[in-house]
Short mmCIF file of C-alpha atoms in Angstrom, two decimals:
data_model
loop_
_atom_site.label_atom_id
_atom_site.label_comp_id
_atom_site.label_asym_id
_atom_site.label_seq_id
_atom_site.Cartn_x
_atom_site.Cartn_y
_atom_site.Cartn_z
CA MET A 24 5.78 1.85 -28.59
CA ALA A 25 9.24 1.25 -26.43
CA GLY A 26 11.24 1.62 -29.59
CA ALA A 27 9.52 4.25 -31.69
CA GLY A 28 12.28 6.53 -32.89
CA LEU A 29 14.87 4.90 -31.26
CA SER A 30 17.26 1.80 -32.68
CA ARG A 31 16.72 -1.36 -30.50
CA SER A 32 20.12 -0.56 -29.06
CA ASP A 33 19.12 2.68 -27.90
CA ALA A 34 16.08 1.31 -26.45
CA LEU A 35 17.55 -0.97 -24.55
CA LYS A 36 20.10 1.64 -23.15
CA ALA A 37 17.40 3.97 -22.52
CA GLU A 38 15.56 0.80 -20.88
CA ARG A 39 18.55 0.13 -18.69
CA ARG A 40 18.84 3.63 -17.36
CA ARG A 41 15.09 3.90 -16.22
CA GLU A 42 15.59 0.61 -13.92
CA GLN A 43 19.04 1.93 -12.57
CA GLY A 44 17.39 5.01 -11.87
CA LEU A 45 14.51 3.02 -9.94
CA LEU A 46 17.68 1.27 -8.23
CA LEU A 47 19.04 3.96 -7.08
CA LEU A 48 15.79 5.58 -5.77
CA PHE A 49 15.07 2.61 -4.06
CA ALA A 50 19.11 2.72 -2.54
CA LEU A 51 18.30 6.26 -1.24
CA CYS A 52 15.17 4.92 0.86
CA VAL A 53 17.12 2.11 1.98
CA LEU A 54 20.29 4.14 3.67
CA THR A 55 17.55 6.49 4.29
CA PHE A 56 15.65 4.14 6.85
CA ILE A 57 19.19 2.39 8.24
CA ALA A 58 20.36 6.06 8.83
CA SER A 59 17.13 6.63 11.12
CA ILE A 60 17.36 3.22 13.13
CA PRO A 61 19.86 5.07 15.62
CA LEU A 62 17.35 7.72 16.48
CA PRO A 63 15.72 7.82 19.91
CA ARG A 64 12.41 6.35 20.22
CA ALA A 65 9.74 6.52 22.53
CA ASP A 66 8.92 2.83 22.59
CA GLY A 67 12.61 1.53 21.83
CA HIS A 68 11.36 -0.40 18.40
CA LEU A 69 11.20 -0.10 14.86
CA ILE A 70 7.52 -1.45 14.47
CA GLY A 71 4.75 1.00 15.58
CA SER A 72 1.32 2.38 15.52
CA ASP A 73 -0.85 -0.75 13.25
CA GLY A 74 2.40 -2.31 12.91
CA ALA A 75 3.05 -3.65 16.36
CA PHE A 76 -0.33 -6.05 15.08
CA TYR A 77 0.83 -7.02 12.00
CA TYR A 78 4.60 -7.97 13.27
CA ALA A 79 2.99 -9.72 16.08
CA TYR A 80 2.28 -13.03 14.29
CA LEU A 81 5.82 -13.54 13.37
CA PRO A 82 7.46 -13.77 17.02
CA SER A 83 3.70 -15.64 17.69
CA LEU A 84 3.52 -18.13 15.05
CA LEU A 85 7.58 -18.66 14.12
CA LEU A 86 8.71 -18.73 17.51
CA ASP A 87 6.17 -19.54 19.91
CA GLY A 88 3.74 -21.60 18.15
CA ASP A 89 0.75 -20.09 18.78
CA LEU A 90 -1.89 -17.19 18.22
CA ASP A 91 -1.88 -16.43 21.68
CA PHE A 92 -0.22 -12.74 21.63
CA ARG A 93 -0.20 -11.84 25.38
CA ASN A 94 3.89 -11.93 25.26
CA GLN A 95 4.19 -10.16 22.16
CA TYR A 96 1.90 -7.19 23.33
CA GLU A 97 3.68 -6.83 27.00
CA ARG A 98 6.62 -6.71 24.24
CA SER A 99 5.52 -3.91 21.95
CA LEU A 100 2.34 -2.31 23.52
CA PRO A 101 2.21 0.33 26.12
CA PRO A 102 0.98 -1.23 29.45
CA ASP A 103 -2.31 0.86 29.04
CA HIS A 104 -3.43 -0.27 25.38
CA PRO A 105 -6.35 -1.98 25.31
CA ALA A 106 -5.70 -4.98 23.13
CA ARG A 107 -3.64 -5.78 26.10
CA SER A 108 -6.37 -7.07 28.44
CA ARG A 109 -8.70 -8.16 25.66
CA VAL A 110 -9.70 -12.07 25.94
CA SER A 111 -11.41 -14.00 22.95
CA PRO A 112 -14.01 -16.44 23.93
CA THR A 113 -11.51 -19.16 23.42
CA GLY A 114 -9.52 -17.44 26.29
CA MET A 115 -6.75 -15.78 23.72
CA VAL A 116 -5.35 -12.49 23.26
CA PRO A 117 -5.95 -11.82 20.26
CA ASN A 118 -5.22 -10.10 17.11
CA PRO A 119 -7.25 -7.68 15.25
CA TYR A 120 -5.35 -7.27 12.36
CA PRO A 121 -4.43 -9.85 9.46
CA MET A 122 -1.97 -11.75 9.06
CA GLY A 123 -1.21 -11.37 5.47
CA PRO A 124 1.95 -8.68 5.93
CA ALA A 125 3.49 -11.09 8.34
CA LEU A 126 3.40 -14.08 5.88
CA LEU A 127 5.33 -11.92 3.02
CA TRP A 128 7.93 -10.81 6.06
CA SER A 129 8.49 -14.01 7.25
CA PRO A 130 11.36 -14.49 5.16
CA PHE A 131 12.93 -12.06 6.43
CA PHE A 132 11.93 -12.56 9.88
CA LEU A 133 13.80 -16.29 9.17
CA ILE A 134 16.88 -14.36 8.00
CA ALA A 135 16.59 -12.27 11.22
CA HIS A 136 16.41 -15.50 13.46
CA GLY A 137 19.50 -17.13 11.66
CA LEU A 138 21.31 -14.38 11.90
CA THR A 139 20.80 -13.76 15.78
CA GLN A 140 21.44 -17.13 16.40
CA ALA A 141 24.94 -17.39 14.74
CA LEU A 142 25.41 -14.28 16.68
CA ARG A 143 24.85 -16.16 20.24
CA ALA A 144 26.76 -18.54 19.00
CA GLY A 145 29.46 -16.38 18.90
CA GLY A 146 29.40 -15.26 22.19
CA THR A 147 26.75 -12.37 21.99
CA SER A 148 23.59 -11.96 24.47
CA LEU A 149 21.23 -10.91 22.12
CA PRO A 150 17.75 -12.34 22.83
CA ALA A 151 15.94 -14.50 20.56
CA ASP A 152 12.70 -13.62 21.26
CA GLY A 153 11.39 -12.16 17.68
CA TYR A 154 11.99 -8.04 18.88
CA GLY A 155 14.93 -5.63 18.30
CA PRO A 156 17.09 -3.72 16.08
CA LEU A 157 18.07 -6.86 13.85
CA TYR A 158 14.65 -8.52 13.78
CA GLU A 159 12.54 -5.26 13.20
CA GLY A 160 15.09 -3.70 10.88
CA VAL A 161 15.46 -6.49 8.75
CA THR A 162 12.13 -7.47 8.53
CA LEU A 163 11.14 -3.73 7.60
CA LEU A 164 13.45 -3.61 5.13
CA GLY A 165 11.73 -6.56 3.73
CA SER A 166 8.65 -4.65 3.76
CA MET A 167 10.30 -2.09 1.82
CA LEU A 168 11.48 -4.33 -0.67
CA TYR A 169 7.76 -5.47 -1.46
CA GLY A 170 6.90 -2.17 -1.96
CA PHE A 171 9.73 -1.28 -4.58
CA MET A 172 8.94 -4.70 -6.47
CA ALA A 173 5.15 -3.25 -6.53
CA LEU A 174 6.18 -0.35 -8.31
CA TRP A 175 8.83 -1.77 -10.61
CA MET A 176 6.09 -4.25 -11.21
CA LEU A 177 3.87 -1.48 -12.27
CA TYR A 178 6.20 0.19 -13.95
CA ARG A 179 7.19 -2.98 -16.31
CA LEU A 180 3.18 -3.31 -16.74
CA ALA A 181 2.30 -0.03 -18.15
CA ALA A 182 5.03 0.42 -20.26
CA ARG A 183 3.65 -2.65 -22.41
CA TRP A 184 0.47 0.38 -23.04
CA PHE A 185 2.78 3.47 -22.83
CA ALA A 186 5.80 5.10 -23.63
CA PRO A 187 8.14 4.04 -21.05
CA SER A 188 9.20 7.09 -20.75
CA ALA A 189 5.97 8.32 -19.41
CA ALA A 190 5.59 5.38 -17.44
CA TRP A 191 8.86 5.22 -15.39
CA ALA A 192 7.94 9.45 -14.86
CA ALA A 193 4.24 8.21 -13.24
CA VAL A 194 5.57 5.90 -10.92
CA VAL A 195 8.47 8.25 -9.76
CA LEU A 196 6.20 11.18 -9.62
CA LEU A 197 3.55 8.64 -7.49
CA TRP A 198 6.26 7.29 -5.15
CA PHE A 199 7.80 10.57 -4.35
CA ALA A 200 4.70 12.83 -5.08
CA GLY A 201 2.25 10.48 -2.75
CA ASN A 202 2.61 8.72 0.22
CA ALA A 203 4.29 5.77 -0.94
CA VAL A 204 7.43 7.32 0.22
CA TYR A 205 6.44 7.69 3.65
CA TYR A 206 4.71 4.38 4.13
CA MET A 207 7.88 3.11 2.39
CA VAL A 208 10.81 4.95 4.86
CA ALA A 209 8.81 6.23 7.78
CA GLU A 210 6.49 3.59 8.84
CA PRO A 211 7.15 0.22 6.65
CA SER A 212 6.01 -2.01 9.57
CA MET A 213 2.11 -0.78 8.42
CA ALA A 214 0.62 -3.06 5.88
CA HIS A 215 0.79 -0.58 3.09
CA MET A 216 3.88 -1.77 1.28
CA THR A 217 2.81 -5.41 1.27
CA ALA A 218 -0.49 -4.38 0.22
CA MET A 219 0.72 -2.48 -2.75
CA PHE A 220 2.76 -5.54 -3.61
CA ALA A 221 -0.30 -7.88 -3.74
CA ALA A 222 -2.12 -5.45 -5.82
CA ALA A 223 0.62 -4.85 -7.99
CA LEU A 224 0.52 -9.13 -8.28
CA PHE A 225 -2.72 -9.49 -8.67
CA PHE A 226 -3.18 -7.00 -11.76
CA ARG A 227 0.06 -8.50 -13.52
CA CYS A 228 -2.14 -11.90 -13.03
CA TRP A 229 -4.85 -10.30 -14.48
CA LEU A 230 -3.45 -8.93 -17.51
CA ILE A 231 -2.21 -12.51 -17.99
CA ALA A 232 -5.47 -14.07 -17.50
CA ARG A 233 -6.91 -11.35 -19.75
CA ALA A 234 -4.32 -12.45 -22.63
CA ARG A 235 -4.58 -16.03 -22.06
CA ASP A 236 -7.65 -16.97 -21.01
CA ARG A 237 -6.98 -20.01 -19.78
CA GLY A 238 -8.20 -22.14 -16.45
CA GLY A 239 -4.72 -21.84 -14.87
CA ASP A 240 -4.56 -18.32 -15.46
CA TRP A 241 -7.70 -17.76 -13.75
CA LEU A 242 -6.50 -20.02 -10.72
CA GLY A 243 -3.49 -17.70 -10.64
CA LEU A 244 -5.42 -14.77 -10.33
CA GLY A 245 -7.55 -15.90 -7.43
CA ALA A 246 -4.89 -17.12 -5.94
CA ALA A 247 -3.44 -13.47 -6.31
CA GLY A 248 -6.93 -12.42 -4.98
CA GLY A 249 -6.77 -14.43 -2.09
CA LEU A 250 -3.17 -12.56 -1.03
CA MET A 251 -4.95 -9.34 -1.49
CA LEU A 252 -7.29 -10.10 1.29
CA LEU A 253 -4.63 -11.63 3.52
CA VAL A 254 -3.06 -8.47 3.55
CA ARG A 255 -5.80 -5.65 3.86
CA PRO A 256 -9.47 -7.88 3.28
CA ALA A 257 -11.09 -4.14 2.50
CA ASP A 258 -8.97 -4.61 -0.99
CA ALA A 259 -11.95 -7.19 -1.41
CA VAL A 260 -13.59 -4.32 -3.73
CA PHE A 261 -10.80 -4.83 -6.87
CA LEU A 262 -11.66 -8.51 -7.25
CA ILE A 263 -14.79 -7.07 -9.45
CA GLY A 264 -11.99 -5.70 -12.07
CA PRO A 265 -11.18 -8.54 -14.18
CA PHE A 266 -14.81 -9.25 -14.10
CA VAL A 267 -15.72 -5.82 -15.57
CA ASP A 268 -12.72 -5.88 -17.94
CA ARG A 269 -13.93 -9.39 -19.33
CA LEU A 270 -17.87 -8.26 -19.70
CA LEU A 271 -16.62 -4.76 -21.50
CA GLY A 272 -13.87 -6.23 -23.52
CA ARG A 273 -15.87 -8.65 -25.48
CA PRO A 274 -19.10 -9.36 -26.61
CA LEU A 275 -21.53 -10.63 -24.09
CA ARG A 276 -22.06 -14.17 -25.56
CA GLU A 277 -18.19 -14.28 -26.01
CA ALA A 278 -17.52 -12.70 -22.38
CA LEU A 279 -19.83 -15.21 -20.87
CA ARG A 280 -18.68 -18.44 -22.65
CA GLY A 281 -16.70 -20.23 -19.83
CA LEU A 282 -17.05 -17.24 -17.25
CA PRO A 283 -19.11 -19.20 -14.65
CA ALA A 284 -16.12 -22.00 -14.70
CA ARG A 285 -13.19 -19.23 -14.26
CA ALA A 286 -15.25 -17.43 -11.65
CA LEU A 287 -15.14 -20.84 -10.07
CA ALA A 288 -11.71 -21.69 -10.46
CA PHE A 289 -10.91 -17.78 -9.54
CA ALA A 290 -13.04 -17.93 -6.28
CA GLY A 291 -11.59 -21.58 -5.04
CA ALA A 292 -8.02 -20.28 -5.18
CA ALA A 293 -8.59 -17.05 -3.50
CA ILE A 294 -10.80 -19.24 -0.61
CA LEU A 295 -8.15 -21.67 -0.61
CA VAL A 296 -5.39 -18.64 -0.19
CA PHE A 297 -7.50 -17.15 2.50
CA LEU A 298 -7.92 -20.00 4.55
CA PRO A 299 -5.00 -19.51 6.40
CA GLN A 300 -6.81 -16.32 7.79
CA ALA A 301 -10.41 -17.65 8.79
CA LEU A 302 -8.50 -20.54 10.60
CA ALA A 303 -6.94 -18.04 12.73
CA TRP A 304 -10.09 -16.75 13.33
CA GLU A 305 -11.52 -20.20 14.12
CA TRP A 306 -8.57 -20.64 16.72
CA MET A 307 -8.48 -16.92 18.24
CA TYR A 308 -12.33 -16.55 18.61
CA GLY A 309 -14.41 -19.99 17.49
CA ASP A 310 -15.57 -19.05 14.53
CA LEU A 311 -13.92 -18.79 11.27
CA ARG A 312 -16.22 -16.55 10.00
CA ARG A 313 -15.79 -13.77 12.42
CA SER A 314 -13.32 -11.28 11.42
CA SER A 315 -11.39 -10.44 14.58
CA TYR A 316 -11.31 -6.62 13.23
CA LEU A 317 -14.97 -6.52 13.74
CA TYR A 318 -14.96 -8.54 16.86
CA GLY A 319 -15.82 -6.36 19.90
CA ALA A 320 -17.19 -3.55 17.95
CA THR A 321 -19.87 -0.99 19.31
CA GLY A 322 -22.40 0.60 17.36
CA PRO A 323 -22.14 0.57 13.21
CA LEU A 324 -18.70 0.65 11.71
CA PHE A 325 -20.34 1.35 8.19
CA ARG A 326 -22.90 3.79 7.19
CA TRP A 327 -23.42 2.43 3.85
CA THR A 328 -26.45 4.86 2.71
CA ALA A 329 -24.28 7.77 3.42
CA PRO A 330 -20.86 7.32 2.63
CA ARG A 331 -18.70 10.57 3.08
CA MET A 332 -17.17 10.27 -0.71
CA LEU A 333 -16.03 13.91 -1.13
CA GLU A 334 -14.71 14.43 2.25
CA VAL A 335 -12.33 10.86 1.23
CA LEU A 336 -11.00 12.96 -1.61
CA PHE A 337 -11.37 16.54 -0.51
CA SER A 338 -11.13 17.10 3.39
CA SER A 339 -8.39 19.20 4.68
CA TRP A 340 -8.56 15.97 6.82
CA HIS A 341 -6.26 13.04 5.12
CA GLY A 342 -8.32 13.93 1.93
CA LEU A 343 -6.57 11.83 -0.74
CA PHE A 344 -6.48 14.83 -3.39
CA THR A 345 -6.05 17.47 -1.02
CA TRP A 346 -3.07 16.18 0.31
CA HIS A 347 -1.43 14.85 -2.50
CA PRO A 348 -2.88 15.87 -5.54
CA ILE A 349 -1.03 14.07 -7.66
CA TYR A 350 -3.50 11.25 -7.42
CA ALA A 351 -6.27 13.84 -8.84
CA PHE A 352 -3.69 13.90 -11.75
CA ALA A 353 -3.59 10.13 -11.89
CA VAL A 354 -7.26 9.76 -11.63
CA LEU A 355 -7.80 12.40 -14.48
CA GLY A 356 -5.43 10.56 -16.69
CA LEU A 357 -7.84 7.13 -16.74
CA ALA A 358 -9.71 8.91 -19.45
CA TRP A 359 -7.25 9.20 -21.71
CA ALA A 360 -6.25 5.46 -20.63
CA ALA A 361 -9.61 4.75 -21.80
CA ARG A 362 -8.85 5.91 -25.20
CA ARG A 363 -6.05 3.24 -25.04
CA ASP A 364 -7.92 0.28 -24.02
CA ARG A 365 -11.44 1.42 -22.67
CA PRO A 366 -12.51 -2.03 -20.78
CA LEU A 367 -9.30 -2.03 -18.61
CA ALA A 368 -9.47 1.54 -17.76
CA LEU A 369 -12.95 1.53 -16.97
CA ALA A 370 -12.34 -1.66 -14.51
CA LEU A 371 -9.46 0.21 -13.00
CA ALA A 372 -11.86 3.43 -12.40
CA ALA A 373 -14.76 1.23 -11.14
CA GLY A 374 -12.30 -0.58 -8.78
CA PHE A 375 -11.15 3.11 -7.45
CA LEU A 376 -14.62 4.03 -6.86
CA ALA A 377 -16.10 1.02 -4.70
CA GLN A 378 -12.95 2.11 -2.56
CA VAL A 379 -13.77 5.50 -2.43
CA TYR A 380 -16.92 4.54 -1.71
CA LEU A 381 -16.22 1.68 1.12
CA ILE A 382 -13.50 4.03 2.61
CA GLY A 383 -16.49 6.87 2.73
CA ALA A 384 -18.85 4.46 4.45
CA TRP A 385 -16.36 3.17 7.11
CA ARG A 386 -17.33 5.24 10.56
CA ASP A 387 -13.41 5.90 10.71
CA TRP A 388 -13.28 7.51 6.69
CA ALA A 389 -10.43 10.03 7.93
CA GLN A 390 -8.49 6.76 8.29
CA GLY A 391 -6.97 7.39 11.58
CA ASP A 392 -3.31 8.87 11.89
CA ALA A 393 -2.61 8.69 8.54
CA PHE A 394 -0.22 10.61 6.07
CA GLY A 395 -3.11 11.65 3.63
CA GLY A 396 -5.24 8.91 2.09
CA ARG A 397 -3.33 5.78 2.67
CA MET A 398 -5.60 3.45 2.22
CA PHE A 399 -5.38 4.27 -1.34
CA LEU A 400 -1.90 2.85 -1.92
CA SER A 401 -3.55 0.02 -2.69
CA ALA A 402 -5.03 1.29 -5.73
CA MET A 403 -1.58 1.99 -7.45
CA PRO A 404 -2.47 -0.14 -10.43
CA ALA A 405 -4.91 2.29 -11.17
CA PHE A 406 -2.84 5.38 -10.75
CA VAL A 407 0.37 3.99 -12.14
CA PHE A 408 -2.10 3.08 -15.49
CA GLY A 409 -3.97 6.66 -15.57
CA LEU A 410 -0.84 8.77 -14.54
CA SER A 411 1.12 6.99 -17.50
CA ALA A 412 -1.75 7.96 -20.10
CA LEU A 413 -1.88 11.63 -18.97
CA LEU A 414 1.95 12.32 -19.18
CA GLU A 415 2.60 10.81 -22.70
CA ALA A 416 -0.61 12.76 -23.98
CA LEU A 417 0.83 15.90 -22.34
CA ARG A 418 4.08 14.52 -24.18
CA ASP A 419 2.60 14.47 -27.71
CA ARG A 420 1.26 17.95 -27.48
CA GLY A 421 4.34 19.38 -26.31
CA TRP A 422 3.60 19.78 -22.48
CA LEU A 423 5.81 17.54 -20.97
CA ARG A 424 8.23 19.82 -19.65
CA PRO A 425 5.67 22.10 -17.50
CA ALA A 426 4.09 18.89 -16.74
CA LEU A 427 6.99 17.26 -15.29
CA ALA A 428 7.84 21.13 -13.81
CA VAL A 429 4.04 20.51 -11.94
CA GLY A 430 5.63 17.17 -10.66
CA LEU A 431 8.62 18.27 -9.31
CA LEU A 432 6.77 20.87 -7.47
CA LEU A 433 4.63 18.19 -6.26
CA VAL A 434 7.28 16.38 -5.01
CA LEU A 435 8.64 19.52 -3.04
CA TRP A 436 4.91 19.73 -1.37
CA ASN A 437 4.97 15.84 -0.34
CA GLY A 438 8.49 16.36 1.33
CA LEU A 439 7.71 19.68 3.06
CA PHE A 440 4.60 18.03 3.90
CA MET A 441 6.15 14.88 5.54
CA VAL A 442 8.45 17.29 7.32
CA GLN A 443 5.27 18.84 8.93
CA TYR A 444 3.67 15.64 9.68
CA ARG A 445 6.43 13.72 11.07
CA LEU A 446 7.74 16.35 13.17
CA GLY A 447 4.68 17.12 14.76
CA PHE A 448 3.99 20.59 13.14
CA ILE A 449 0.19 19.48 11.84
CA PRO A 450 -1.92 17.15 14.29
CA MET A 451 -2.20 13.36 12.82
CA SER A 452 -5.34 12.76 13.39
CA ALA A 453 -7.01 15.90 12.66
CA PRO A 454 -8.56 18.25 10.02
CA LEU A 455 -5.72 20.77 8.63
CA THR A 456 -6.69 24.85 8.29
CA PHE A 457 -5.89 26.24 5.54
CA ARG A 458 -2.67 27.84 6.78
CA GLN A 459 -1.50 24.55 8.26
CA LEU A 460 -1.82 22.87 4.70
CA VAL A 461 -0.67 25.65 2.49
CA ILE A 462 0.77 28.65 4.14
CA GLU A 463 2.82 26.88 6.84
CA LYS A 464 4.84 24.52 4.71
CA PHE A 465 6.46 27.98 2.67
CA LEU A 466 7.59 29.09 6.17
CA LEU A 467 8.64 25.50 7.37
CA PRO A 468 12.30 26.12 6.86
CA LEU A 469 12.03 29.59 8.71
CA GLU A 470 10.52 27.71 11.22
CA LEU A 471 12.80 24.91 11.29
CA LEU A 472 16.08 27.55 11.40
CA ARG A 473 14.24 29.13 14.42
CA ARG A 474 14.05 25.78 16.43
CA MET A 475 17.51 24.66 15.48
CA ARG A 476 19.08 27.89 17.54
#
C-alpha cells in the first residue's frame, strides 16, 4: 500500500518527509526537556517519584558494586520516606522496583560518568557519585530516546499493514494526544518510556517469528519478552499475544505442530533474560522468587474476583478513555484492523483486555500520581495498530480531514490537561469533578493570565 497512487520516487520522498517530521517532533521534545533543566526543583533532582528507585540501580551497581541502596536513598529521597528505613531479611535497604529501566539506561549513565571524570581531570569539582544534572540529564535523554525509538518502530511496523500516512498520523496523535508526551518530557525518569520500547521490540520480534516461524525467532521473541518483564513485570500479560495469534491464524493441527518446542525456547529465553532480576531478589531478600514490590505489603494487593475494569477505563480518576479519548478511538480501530488481519488484531485486543483486568484487580487501580492511565503506555503496539486501521478506513471514506481536525482538538485538550496537572490546577491523585475535567480547561488561559499579573 505504501506506493499506491505514487511513483517509487514520490513514495520515497513522502517517506523521508514523514521520518523527518518524526525526528523534528522528537527534537522539540528534547529541547523542551533541556530548557526545563535549570528550573528550580524542590529536591534538586531531575529524577523523581518512582524514578528515584529505578535510577538508584545505576550508581549502586555501576559505582558502588552492590545492591544496598542506603546511600542512594540518602541522596534522592526525603528524610522521612519509609523506604530509607526499610531493611530486608539480608540486612540491606532494598529496592521495590525492577532493574530493567536502569539496565537500558546504563550506557547513557556511563557516558555521563565518563564526561564527569573528564571534567574532573580538567580541574572541575563535580562529584562523581552518579547524581547531579549531568548524570541525571544524560540518562533521562536516553530514556526519551527509548520512547522515540518505540514510536518510530511502531510506525514502521504499522506502515506494513496500513497506508504509511495513516500509520504516521496514528503515531503522532497517540504521542501528543495521549500521555506519552508527558512521560517523555515531564517525567522521563519513570519506567514508561523503556516499557514502551520493550513492548514495541517484543511486537517486532513477534511479527518476525510469525512470518518465518523458526526456532531462533522464538528464542529472540522470548528474550524480548524477558526484557519486557525486566522493565515492568506486570507486562507479562502481553506474552500471551503470539500464542493467541498462532492458534487463531492457522488450522489447529498446523498451529500445534512444533508449538511445544517453540514455547520451550520462548520460555527459556525469557527466563534467562529475567534471571538478573531474580538474582537481585535473592541478594536483597534471600529468596529469588520474592518480588521486592510485594515485600512488606499488608493486605491483599489484588482483588481478582472484583476487578474495577470500568473505572480503569472511564473514571474521572485517571480513567484511560476519560483522560485521553484518543485511546478509545485506537481500541475501536482494532475492529477495522481485524478486517486486515483478524488473528493479529484479536491477539492485540486480548493483551489489552488482560491489562485492563490486571490493573482493575490491583488495589491501586487509579495508578497513584498519574497523568491518565500511565500503565497503558505498554499497550502502544495495540493502540498504533488500531488507530492506523481506523484512520485508513476514514481516509477511504473521505472523512480523513474531519478525523484529523478531531485529532488536533484532542492534542489541544491534552496540552491543556498537562498544564492543569503539572501546575497544580487539578489533583494528581484524586477523582476530578466535571468542572475540573472539562470546564476549567477552557478557562485555563484566563486563569494563567490572571496569575501572571
